[in-house]
mmCIF file of C-alpha atoms and ligand atoms in Angstrom:
data_model
loop_
_atom_site.group_PDB
_atom_site.id
_atom_site.type_symbol
_atom_site.label_atom_id
_atom_site.label_comp_id
_atom_site.label_asym_id
_atom_site.label_seq_id
_atom_site.Cartn_x
_atom_site.Cartn_y
_atom_site.Cartn_z
ATOM 1 C CA MET A 1 155.141 94.761 90.787
ATOM 2 C CA GLN A 2 152.581 91.973 91.186
ATOM 3 C CA PRO A 3 153.848 88.477 90.376
ATOM 4 C CA ILE A 4 152.522 86.981 87.124
ATOM 5 C CA PRO A 5 151.632 83.281 87.181
ATOM 6 C CA PHE A 6 152.461 81.081 84.206
ATOM 7 C CA LEU A 7 148.764 80.185 83.982
ATOM 8 C CA ASP A 8 145.935 81.585 86.119
ATOM 9 C CA LEU A 9 143.592 78.597 86.263
ATOM 10 C CA LYS A 10 141.650 80.135 89.129
ATOM 11 C CA ALA A 11 140.738 83.221 87.090
ATOM 12 C CA ILE A 12 139.889 81.123 84.023
ATOM 13 C CA ASN A 13 137.375 79.009 85.927
ATOM 14 C CA LEU A 14 136.028 81.624 88.348
ATOM 15 C CA ALA A 15 134.911 83.609 85.290
ATOM 16 C CA HIS A 16 132.204 80.905 85.032
ATOM 17 C CA GLU A 17 131.702 80.349 88.765
ATOM 18 C CA ALA A 18 127.892 80.625 88.928
ATOM 19 C CA ALA A 19 127.309 78.481 85.826
ATOM 20 C CA LEU A 20 129.807 75.810 86.956
ATOM 21 C CA GLN A 21 128.158 75.623 90.373
ATOM 22 C CA ALA A 22 124.718 75.335 88.760
ATOM 23 C CA ALA A 23 126.007 72.493 86.565
ATOM 24 C CA PHE A 24 127.417 70.706 89.623
ATOM 25 C CA THR A 25 124.093 71.073 91.458
ATOM 26 C CA GLU A 26 122.218 69.707 88.446
ATOM 27 C CA VAL A 27 124.440 66.583 88.323
ATOM 28 C CA LEU A 28 124.263 66.143 92.110
ATOM 29 C CA HIS A 29 120.476 66.230 92.038
ATOM 30 C CA SER A 30 120.202 63.963 89.005
ATOM 31 C CA GLY A 31 121.821 61.084 90.926
ATOM 32 C CA TRP A 32 123.318 59.910 87.586
ATOM 33 C CA PHE A 33 127.124 60.088 87.356
ATOM 34 C CA ILE A 34 128.378 57.802 84.561
ATOM 35 C CA LEU A 35 127.390 57.869 80.841
ATOM 36 C CA GLY A 36 124.252 59.959 80.912
ATOM 37 C CA ASN A 37 122.720 63.035 79.275
ATOM 38 C CA ASN A 38 125.632 65.383 79.963
ATOM 39 C CA VAL A 39 128.168 63.117 78.254
ATOM 40 C CA THR A 40 125.824 62.637 75.264
ATOM 41 C CA LYS A 41 125.188 66.388 74.995
ATOM 42 C CA PHE A 42 128.878 67.238 75.311
ATOM 43 C CA GLU A 43 129.780 64.663 72.659
ATOM 44 C CA GLU A 44 127.253 66.266 70.282
ATOM 45 C CA GLU A 45 128.521 69.782 70.963
ATOM 46 C CA TYR A 46 132.200 68.849 70.764
ATOM 47 C CA ALA A 47 131.677 66.979 67.477
ATOM 48 C CA LYS A 48 129.961 70.087 66.090
ATOM 49 C CA PHE A 49 132.845 72.257 67.309
ATOM 50 C CA SER A 50 135.377 69.895 65.682
ATOM 51 C CA GLY A 51 133.521 69.597 62.380
ATOM 52 C CA THR A 52 133.237 65.802 62.748
ATOM 53 C CA GLN A 53 130.279 63.414 62.707
ATOM 54 C CA HIS A 54 131.142 61.885 66.081
ATOM 55 C CA ALA A 55 132.916 62.574 69.370
ATOM 56 C CA VAL A 56 133.456 60.061 72.169
ATOM 57 C CA GLY A 57 134.030 61.368 75.716
ATOM 58 C CA LEU A 58 136.901 59.685 77.545
ATOM 59 C CA ALA A 59 138.755 59.828 80.864
ATOM 60 C CA ASN A 60 141.851 61.673 79.527
ATOM 61 C CA GLY A 61 143.912 62.451 76.434
ATOM 62 C CA LEU A 62 146.404 59.623 76.876
ATOM 63 C CA ASP A 63 143.543 57.100 76.801
ATOM 64 C CA ALA A 64 142.120 58.852 73.720
ATOM 65 C CA LEU A 65 145.382 58.257 71.820
ATOM 66 C CA HIS A 66 145.619 54.701 73.144
ATOM 67 C CA ILE A 67 142.030 53.842 72.202
ATOM 68 C CA ALA A 68 142.468 55.419 68.745
ATOM 69 C CA LEU A 69 145.349 52.995 68.094
ATOM 70 C CA LYS A 70 143.300 50.058 69.441
ATOM 71 C CA VAL A 71 140.312 50.955 67.235
ATOM 72 C CA LEU A 72 142.585 50.898 64.170
ATOM 73 C CA GLY A 73 143.972 47.528 65.228
ATOM 74 C CA ILE A 74 147.558 48.771 65.424
ATOM 75 C CA GLY A 75 149.821 46.527 67.517
ATOM 76 C CA ALA A 76 152.923 44.363 67.690
ATOM 77 C CA GLY A 77 155.095 44.445 64.558
ATOM 78 C CA ASP A 78 153.631 47.759 63.374
ATOM 79 C CA GLU A 79 155.410 51.097 63.179
ATOM 80 C CA VAL A 80 153.879 54.493 63.901
ATOM 81 C CA ILE A 81 155.451 57.794 62.841
ATOM 82 C CA VAL A 82 155.509 60.322 65.694
ATOM 83 C CA PRO A 83 157.127 63.767 66.047
ATOM 84 C CA SER A 84 160.592 63.732 67.670
ATOM 85 C CA ASN A 85 159.630 66.974 69.385
ATOM 86 C CA THR A 86 156.459 66.300 71.364
ATOM 87 C CA TYR A 87 154.975 65.629 74.754
ATOM 88 C CA ILE A 88 155.675 61.955 75.432
ATOM 89 C CA ALA A 89 151.994 60.865 75.338
ATOM 90 C CA THR A 90 152.091 60.298 71.570
ATOM 91 C CA THR A 91 155.161 58.075 71.787
ATOM 92 C CA LEU A 92 153.946 56.232 74.912
ATOM 93 C CA THR A 93 150.624 55.100 73.469
ATOM 94 C CA THR A 94 152.398 53.673 70.426
ATOM 95 C CA SER A 95 154.484 51.613 72.842
ATOM 96 C CA PHE A 96 151.399 50.639 74.919
ATOM 97 C CA VAL A 97 149.901 48.758 71.955
ATOM 98 C CA GLY A 98 153.213 47.014 71.231
ATOM 99 C CA ALA A 99 154.012 49.027 68.088
ATOM 100 C CA THR A 100 157.314 50.820 67.439
ATOM 101 C CA PRO A 101 157.354 54.637 67.532
ATOM 102 C CA VAL A 102 159.426 56.124 64.681
ATOM 103 C CA PRO A 103 160.322 59.762 65.472
ATOM 104 C CA VAL A 104 160.501 62.321 62.661
ATOM 105 C CA GLU A 105 162.096 65.746 63.144
ATOM 106 C CA PRO A 106 160.096 69.014 63.124
ATOM 107 C CA ARG A 107 160.457 72.093 60.958
ATOM 108 C CA ALA A 108 162.786 74.457 62.795
ATOM 109 C CA ALA A 109 160.417 77.397 62.318
ATOM 110 C CA THR A 110 157.111 75.908 63.519
ATOM 111 C CA TYR A 111 158.230 72.984 65.767
ATOM 112 C CA ASN A 112 155.620 70.772 64.060
ATOM 113 C CA ILE A 113 156.507 67.523 62.259
ATOM 114 C CA ASN A 114 158.242 68.205 58.926
ATOM 115 C CA PRO A 115 156.203 66.560 56.135
ATOM 116 C CA ASP A 116 159.282 66.593 53.857
ATOM 117 C CA LEU A 117 160.926 64.010 56.137
ATOM 118 C CA ILE A 118 157.972 61.650 56.612
ATOM 119 C CA GLU A 119 158.244 59.555 53.447
ATOM 120 C CA ALA A 120 161.841 58.552 54.209
ATOM 121 C CA ALA A 121 160.607 57.115 57.535
ATOM 122 C CA ILE A 122 157.826 54.992 55.976
ATOM 123 C CA THR A 123 158.471 51.232 55.734
ATOM 124 C CA PRO A 124 156.194 48.291 54.830
ATOM 125 C CA ARG A 125 155.389 48.085 58.568
ATOM 126 C CA THR A 126 154.196 51.681 58.925
ATOM 127 C CA LYS A 127 150.512 51.744 59.892
ATOM 128 C CA ALA A 128 149.933 55.333 60.985
ATOM 129 C CA ILE A 129 151.243 58.883 61.317
ATOM 130 C CA MET A 130 150.437 60.723 64.557
ATOM 131 C CA PRO A 131 150.969 64.449 63.989
ATOM 132 C CA VAL A 132 150.761 66.673 67.073
ATOM 133 C CA HIS A 133 149.475 70.251 66.705
ATOM 134 C CA LEU A 134 152.195 71.425 69.053
ATOM 135 C CA TYR A 135 151.855 74.528 71.226
ATOM 136 C CA GLY A 136 148.462 75.189 69.564
ATOM 137 C CA GLN A 137 149.558 75.461 65.925
ATOM 138 C CA ALA A 138 147.972 73.224 63.284
ATOM 139 C CA ALA A 139 150.485 70.840 61.697
ATOM 140 C CA GLU A 140 150.764 70.840 57.882
ATOM 141 C CA MET A 141 147.747 68.595 57.425
ATOM 142 C CA ASP A 142 147.320 68.808 53.632
ATOM 143 C CA ALA A 143 150.847 67.490 53.031
ATOM 144 C CA ILE A 144 150.526 64.883 55.796
ATOM 145 C CA MET A 145 147.167 63.597 54.484
ATOM 146 C CA ALA A 146 148.543 63.408 50.925
ATOM 147 C CA ILE A 147 151.481 61.243 52.073
ATOM 148 C CA ALA A 148 149.210 59.031 54.214
ATOM 149 C CA ASN A 149 146.743 58.526 51.350
ATOM 150 C CA LYS A 150 149.508 57.760 48.862
ATOM 151 C CA HIS A 151 150.896 55.020 51.147
ATOM 152 C CA GLY A 152 147.528 53.764 52.449
ATOM 153 C CA ILE A 153 148.297 54.498 56.098
ATOM 154 C CA HIS A 154 146.149 56.095 58.800
ATOM 155 C CA VAL A 155 146.475 59.532 60.357
ATOM 156 C CA ILE A 156 145.698 59.996 64.052
ATOM 157 C CA GLU A 157 145.845 63.657 65.097
ATOM 158 C CA ASP A 158 146.921 64.545 68.617
ATOM 159 C CA ASN A 159 144.800 67.657 69.099
ATOM 160 C CA ALA A 160 145.356 68.046 72.857
ATOM 161 C CA GLN A 161 146.943 71.490 72.448
ATOM 162 C CA ALA A 162 145.046 72.968 69.511
ATOM 163 C CA GLN A 163 141.257 72.836 70.027
ATOM 164 C CA GLY A 164 139.882 75.522 67.709
ATOM 165 C CA ALA A 165 142.883 75.767 65.360
ATOM 166 C CA PHE A 166 142.521 75.424 61.573
ATOM 167 C CA TYR A 167 144.561 74.232 58.628
ATOM 168 C CA ASN A 168 143.359 75.655 55.323
ATOM 169 C CA GLY A 169 140.049 76.559 56.962
ATOM 170 C CA ARG A 170 139.410 73.094 58.349
ATOM 171 C CA PRO A 171 139.438 72.381 62.123
ATOM 172 C CA THR A 172 142.239 70.359 63.671
ATOM 173 C CA GLY A 173 140.905 67.041 64.922
ATOM 174 C CA SER A 174 138.847 66.558 61.727
ATOM 175 C CA PHE A 175 141.540 65.356 59.271
ATOM 176 C CA GLY A 176 142.636 61.973 60.606
ATOM 177 C CA ALA A 177 140.711 58.695 60.534
ATOM 178 C CA ILE A 178 140.324 59.011 64.293
ATOM 179 C CA ASN A 179 141.727 61.796 66.440
ATOM 180 C CA ALA A 180 142.449 62.417 70.113
ATOM 181 C CA THR A 181 142.226 65.410 72.410
ATOM 182 C CA SER A 182 142.599 66.207 76.116
ATOM 183 C CA PHE A 183 140.624 68.434 78.481
ATOM 184 C CA TYR A 184 143.313 68.400 81.177
ATOM 185 C CA PRO A 185 142.696 71.562 83.292
ATOM 186 C CA GLY A 186 145.530 73.516 81.638
ATOM 187 C CA LYS A 187 144.456 72.864 78.013
ATOM 188 C CA ASN A 188 142.627 75.569 76.042
ATOM 189 C CA LEU A 189 139.372 73.776 76.914
ATOM 190 C CA GLY A 190 140.025 72.446 80.406
ATOM 191 C CA ALA A 191 137.843 70.379 82.715
ATOM 192 C CA LEU A 192 138.111 70.587 86.525
ATOM 193 C CA GLY A 193 139.968 67.293 86.536
ATOM 194 C CA ASP A 194 140.974 64.777 83.871
ATOM 195 C CA ALA A 195 138.978 64.356 80.657
ATOM 196 C CA GLY A 196 139.535 63.674 76.951
ATOM 197 C CA ALA A 197 137.805 62.733 73.709
ATOM 198 C CA ILE A 198 138.085 61.095 70.331
ATOM 199 C CA THR A 199 136.717 62.751 67.182
ATOM 200 C CA THR A 200 135.966 60.876 63.951
ATOM 201 C CA ASP A 201 133.713 60.844 60.886
ATOM 202 C CA ASN A 202 133.677 57.047 60.846
ATOM 203 C CA ALA A 203 130.587 55.466 62.478
ATOM 204 C CA ASP A 204 132.339 52.122 62.941
ATOM 205 C CA TYR A 205 135.315 53.741 64.720
ATOM 206 C CA ASP A 206 132.888 55.700 66.893
ATOM 207 C CA LYS A 207 131.103 52.488 67.880
ATOM 208 C CA LYS A 208 134.381 50.689 68.587
ATOM 209 C CA ALA A 209 135.744 53.560 70.693
ATOM 210 C CA ARG A 210 132.559 53.452 72.809
ATOM 211 C CA SER A 211 133.175 49.773 73.428
ATOM 212 C CA TRP A 212 136.893 50.242 74.263
ATOM 213 C CA ARG A 213 136.131 52.959 76.833
ATOM 214 C CA ASN A 214 133.609 50.778 78.644
ATOM 215 C CA TYR A 215 135.249 47.379 79.319
ATOM 216 C CA GLY A 216 135.020 46.392 75.664
ATOM 217 C CA SER A 217 131.283 46.158 75.962
ATOM 218 C CA HIS A 218 128.172 47.600 74.309
ATOM 219 C CA LYS A 219 125.741 45.428 76.218
ATOM 220 C CA LYS A 220 126.350 45.312 79.966
ATOM 221 C CA TYR A 221 128.268 42.160 81.005
ATOM 222 C CA TYR A 222 128.920 41.089 77.372
ATOM 223 C CA ASN A 223 132.549 41.880 76.444
ATOM 224 C CA GLU A 224 133.755 42.025 72.828
ATOM 225 C CA VAL A 225 137.380 43.147 73.354
ATOM 226 C CA LEU A 226 139.813 43.439 76.300
ATOM 227 C CA GLY A 227 138.592 46.976 76.973
ATOM 228 C CA PHE A 228 139.417 49.727 79.455
ATOM 229 C CA ASN A 229 137.509 51.830 81.929
ATOM 230 C CA SER A 230 137.999 55.250 80.332
ATOM 231 C CA ARG A 231 134.609 56.926 80.549
ATOM 232 C CA LEU A 232 134.166 60.701 80.699
ATOM 233 C CA ASP A 233 132.374 61.586 83.975
ATOM 234 C CA GLU A 234 128.923 63.184 83.818
ATOM 235 C CA LEU A 235 130.218 65.906 86.127
ATOM 236 C CA GLN A 236 133.188 66.785 83.903
ATOM 237 C CA ALA A 237 130.938 66.701 80.814
ATOM 238 C CA ALA A 238 128.500 69.124 82.499
ATOM 239 C CA LEU A 239 131.355 71.492 83.417
ATOM 240 C CA LEU A 240 132.846 71.269 79.904
ATOM 241 C CA LEU A 241 129.419 72.116 78.436
ATOM 242 C CA VAL A 242 129.534 75.379 80.422
ATOM 243 C CA LYS A 243 132.998 76.283 79.087
ATOM 244 C CA LEU A 244 132.871 75.089 75.450
ATOM 245 C CA PRO A 245 130.831 78.094 74.139
ATOM 246 C CA PHE A 246 133.624 80.430 75.315
ATOM 247 C CA LEU A 247 136.484 78.549 73.660
ATOM 248 C CA TYR A 248 136.668 80.627 70.462
ATOM 249 C CA ASN A 249 136.709 83.822 72.501
ATOM 250 C CA ASP A 250 139.346 82.419 74.892
ATOM 251 C CA ASN A 251 141.498 81.449 71.902
ATOM 252 C CA ALA A 252 141.148 84.981 70.485
ATOM 253 C CA GLU A 253 142.320 86.368 73.841
ATOM 254 C CA ARG A 254 145.383 84.118 73.688
ATOM 255 C CA GLU A 255 146.077 85.432 70.159
ATOM 256 C CA ARG A 256 145.884 88.985 71.509
ATOM 257 C CA VAL A 257 148.514 88.142 74.129
ATOM 258 C CA ALA A 258 150.683 86.386 71.522
ATOM 259 C CA SER A 259 150.680 89.315 69.069
ATOM 260 C CA LEU A 260 151.585 91.716 71.855
ATOM 261 C CA TYR A 261 154.521 89.476 72.798
ATOM 262 C CA ASP A 262 155.550 89.307 69.100
ATOM 263 C CA GLU A 263 155.553 93.082 68.896
ATOM 264 C CA HIS A 264 157.494 93.700 72.124
ATOM 265 C CA LEU A 265 160.056 90.908 71.770
ATOM 266 C CA ARG A 266 161.043 91.514 68.137
ATOM 267 C CA GLY A 267 164.796 92.131 68.001
ATOM 268 C CA VAL A 268 165.365 91.601 71.738
ATOM 269 C CA GLY A 269 168.635 89.694 72.331
ATOM 270 C CA ASP A 270 168.769 86.428 70.380
ATOM 271 C CA ILE A 271 165.089 85.666 71.009
ATOM 272 C CA ILE A 272 163.223 83.659 68.380
ATOM 273 C CA THR A 273 159.473 84.284 68.585
ATOM 274 C CA PRO A 274 156.863 81.760 67.311
ATOM 275 C CA VAL A 275 156.229 81.481 63.564
ATOM 276 C CA VAL A 276 152.813 80.399 62.281
ATOM 277 C CA ALA A 277 152.976 78.586 58.941
ATOM 278 C CA GLU A 278 151.085 79.681 55.843
ATOM 279 C CA ASN A 279 147.565 78.128 55.858
ATOM 280 C CA ALA A 280 147.827 77.286 59.574
ATOM 281 C CA THR A 281 146.375 79.061 62.585
ATOM 282 C CA SER A 282 147.534 78.784 66.186
ATOM 283 C CA VAL A 283 145.385 78.931 69.306
ATOM 284 C CA PHE A 284 148.539 79.601 71.351
ATOM 285 C CA HIS A 285 148.095 76.923 73.958
ATOM 286 C CA LEU A 286 151.683 77.960 74.728
ATOM 287 C CA TYR A 287 153.789 80.957 73.726
ATOM 288 C CA VAL A 288 157.239 79.433 73.284
ATOM 289 C CA ILE A 289 160.334 81.545 72.624
ATOM 290 C CA ARG A 290 163.861 80.257 72.059
ATOM 291 C CA THR A 291 167.186 81.678 73.279
ATOM 292 C CA LYS A 292 170.683 80.307 73.874
ATOM 293 C CA LYS A 293 170.524 81.917 77.327
ATOM 294 C CA ARG A 294 167.358 80.039 78.294
ATOM 295 C CA ASP A 295 168.330 78.878 81.801
ATOM 296 C CA ALA A 296 169.687 82.286 82.869
ATOM 297 C CA LEU A 297 166.640 84.062 81.433
ATOM 298 C CA GLN A 298 164.286 81.717 83.250
ATOM 299 C CA GLU A 299 166.126 82.368 86.521
ATOM 300 C CA HIS A 300 165.949 86.134 85.913
ATOM 301 C CA LEU A 301 162.190 85.976 85.283
ATOM 302 C CA THR A 302 161.638 83.834 88.383
ATOM 303 C CA LYS A 303 163.432 86.513 90.427
ATOM 304 C CA HIS A 304 161.047 89.064 88.939
ATOM 305 C CA GLY A 305 158.015 87.012 90.007
ATOM 306 C CA ILE A 306 157.195 85.780 86.488
ATOM 307 C CA GLY A 307 156.185 82.150 86.031
ATOM 308 C CA THR A 308 157.651 80.271 83.047
ATOM 309 C CA MET A 309 157.878 76.627 82.010
ATOM 310 C CA ILE A 310 159.862 74.452 79.605
ATOM 311 C CA HIS A 311 157.917 72.395 77.048
ATOM 312 C CA TYR A 312 159.765 70.068 77.094
ATOM 313 C CA PRO A 313 163.155 69.722 78.788
ATOM 314 C CA VAL A 314 163.865 66.174 77.516
ATOM 315 C CA PRO A 315 162.594 64.859 74.147
ATOM 316 C CA PRO A 316 160.986 61.382 74.262
ATOM 317 C CA HIS A 317 163.971 59.653 72.583
ATOM 318 C CA LEU A 318 166.269 60.667 75.478
ATOM 319 C CA GLN A 319 163.869 59.746 78.299
ATOM 320 C CA GLU A 320 164.935 57.062 80.733
ATOM 321 C CA ALA A 321 161.673 55.239 79.984
ATOM 322 C CA TYR A 322 162.967 54.707 76.418
ATOM 323 C CA LYS A 323 166.464 53.487 77.312
ATOM 324 C CA HIS A 324 165.515 50.086 75.870
ATOM 325 C CA ALA A 325 164.791 51.603 72.437
ATOM 326 C CA GLY A 326 168.478 52.331 71.834
ATOM 327 C CA TRP A 327 168.022 55.906 70.601
ATOM 328 C CA LYS A 328 171.173 58.023 70.909
ATOM 329 C CA GLN A 329 172.013 61.569 71.902
ATOM 330 C CA GLY A 330 172.357 63.485 68.628
ATOM 331 C CA GLN A 331 169.977 61.216 66.723
ATOM 332 C CA PHE A 332 167.229 63.865 66.570
ATOM 333 C CA PRO A 333 169.295 67.052 66.844
ATOM 334 C CA LEU A 334 166.490 69.523 66.175
ATOM 335 C CA ALA A 335 164.316 68.086 68.950
ATOM 336 C CA GLU A 336 167.346 68.256 71.248
ATOM 337 C CA GLU A 337 168.128 71.845 70.305
ATOM 338 C CA ILE A 338 164.520 72.903 70.940
ATOM 339 C CA ALA A 339 164.591 71.169 74.334
ATOM 340 C CA GLU A 340 167.740 73.094 75.262
ATOM 341 C CA THR A 341 166.577 76.539 74.133
ATOM 342 C CA CYS A 342 162.780 76.749 74.522
ATOM 343 C CA LEU A 343 160.970 78.767 77.172
ATOM 344 C CA SER A 344 157.197 79.122 77.565
ATOM 345 C CA LEU A 345 156.064 82.572 78.706
ATOM 346 C CA PRO A 346 152.841 83.219 80.665
ATOM 347 C CA ILE A 347 149.744 83.137 78.436
ATOM 348 C CA PHE A 348 146.068 82.806 79.348
ATOM 349 C CA PRO A 349 142.831 84.516 78.250
ATOM 350 C CA MET A 350 142.589 86.929 81.223
ATOM 351 C CA MET A 351 146.186 88.123 80.949
ATOM 352 C CA THR A 352 146.149 91.936 80.628
ATOM 353 C CA ASN A 353 148.203 93.973 78.156
ATOM 354 C CA ALA A 354 149.964 95.528 81.156
ATOM 355 C CA GLN A 355 150.996 92.071 82.374
ATOM 356 C CA VAL A 356 152.387 91.181 78.932
ATOM 357 C CA GLU A 357 154.323 94.455 78.915
ATOM 358 C CA GLN A 358 155.653 93.674 82.414
ATOM 359 C CA VAL A 359 156.974 90.301 81.204
ATOM 360 C CA CYS A 360 158.577 91.922 78.138
ATOM 361 C CA ALA A 361 160.189 94.669 80.228
ATOM 362 C CA ALA A 362 161.721 92.018 82.494
ATOM 363 C CA ILE A 363 163.034 90.155 79.415
ATOM 364 C CA ARG A 364 164.513 93.370 77.968
ATOM 365 C CA SER A 365 166.204 94.151 81.284
ATOM 366 C CA PHE A 366 167.870 90.700 81.132
ATOM 367 C CA PHE A 367 169.331 91.289 77.664
HETATM 368 C C1 PLP B 1 148.123 66.971 77.398
HETATM 369 C C2 PLP B 1 148.561 66.215 76.232
HETATM 370 C C3 PLP B 1 148.225 64.860 76.063
HETATM 371 C C4 PLP B 1 147.604 64.004 77.117
HETATM 372 O O1 PLP B 1 146.531 64.473 77.774
HETATM 373 P P1 PLP B 1 146.131 63.946 79.230
HETATM 374 O O2 PLP B 1 144.676 64.275 79.292
HETATM 375 O O3 PLP B 1 146.947 64.702 80.220
HETATM 376 O O4 PLP B 1 146.363 62.484 79.297
HETATM 377 C C5 PLP B 1 148.584 64.247 74.880
HETATM 378 N N1 PLP B 1 149.275 64.889 73.937
HETATM 379 C C6 PLP B 1 149.649 66.180 74.072
HETATM 380 C C7 PLP B 1 150.404 66.833 72.968
HETATM 381 C C8 PLP B 1 149.322 66.881 75.228
HETATM 382 O O5 PLP B 1 149.701 68.156 75.350
#
């Protein structure tokens, strides 16, 4: 049996080898590497893809979240509602700007923030809600937007894992006032290095984000705010332009893999397979199962040459980096339970049906 990697990034990118090399050659010969035609073109195409008026190319997804908060003027004394069950980026950026992250538990079925629990977490200091479309599934955006509008607070979507997903027919990354995404190599749309973007319908936010990414300046050597250097490279933009047209097809391939897993893992041991909420779609950035025997199963699969990962082993509130916040073990029990039982199985567009069946056979042999 051939080993099966968790993610075959080589195959994903070599599928576009000639076009990626041509794009590199074009940038090399242009002699223009920062903020040029490729970034502008990619921003236009990515905005179109996201169903927004504007997109701003940035250095990575963490900066995109950070700059979104800066654009909205969120800072010290403010509170931001974040999912208790998320990659730490969402929580970190809230802390970067001096605001307080307020975690809210997910729905047990979908792992996305539970809108029924958001209102109880809102205080007079709450300035924004940052829903994450976790593992590729759109969060319940209609309910989240209704709560935000009722209380006059902003929504900032973290769309790093769900490019191409929809809620009620509308693309993720198009609901919030200003939204962030990442093109880290392993995301559904991955660069060959770090990259990210902001999407928004608001022309003023677009203009401000462009200033924040470039030293707080619109006019060279005239600085309006204490800005960052977080520009998307011309080279990464050119490579992303090659890959973007294939994203819908790649997402459909991931859905194929996910439904095959669903079919083969139904009723196996105590496995819980992913549930996609009514009105939501998932682009299956990750295929996450849960089992009480997670660690033993992972070891078994490793022995059978099958790559797996855990997203994520420690929820943000229990990270050492947040010791100062005073959060306690047991304070967000659902996030903790997910961390203890979740296992991400291999999933990528080129994965064959035979490979999926090989993974499932190894899982069945464990139980
Ligand atoms: C990857 C990711 C980010 C951050 O992206 P980087 O480009 O790696 O900084 C933020 N949020 C979520 C949910 C992610 O998965």
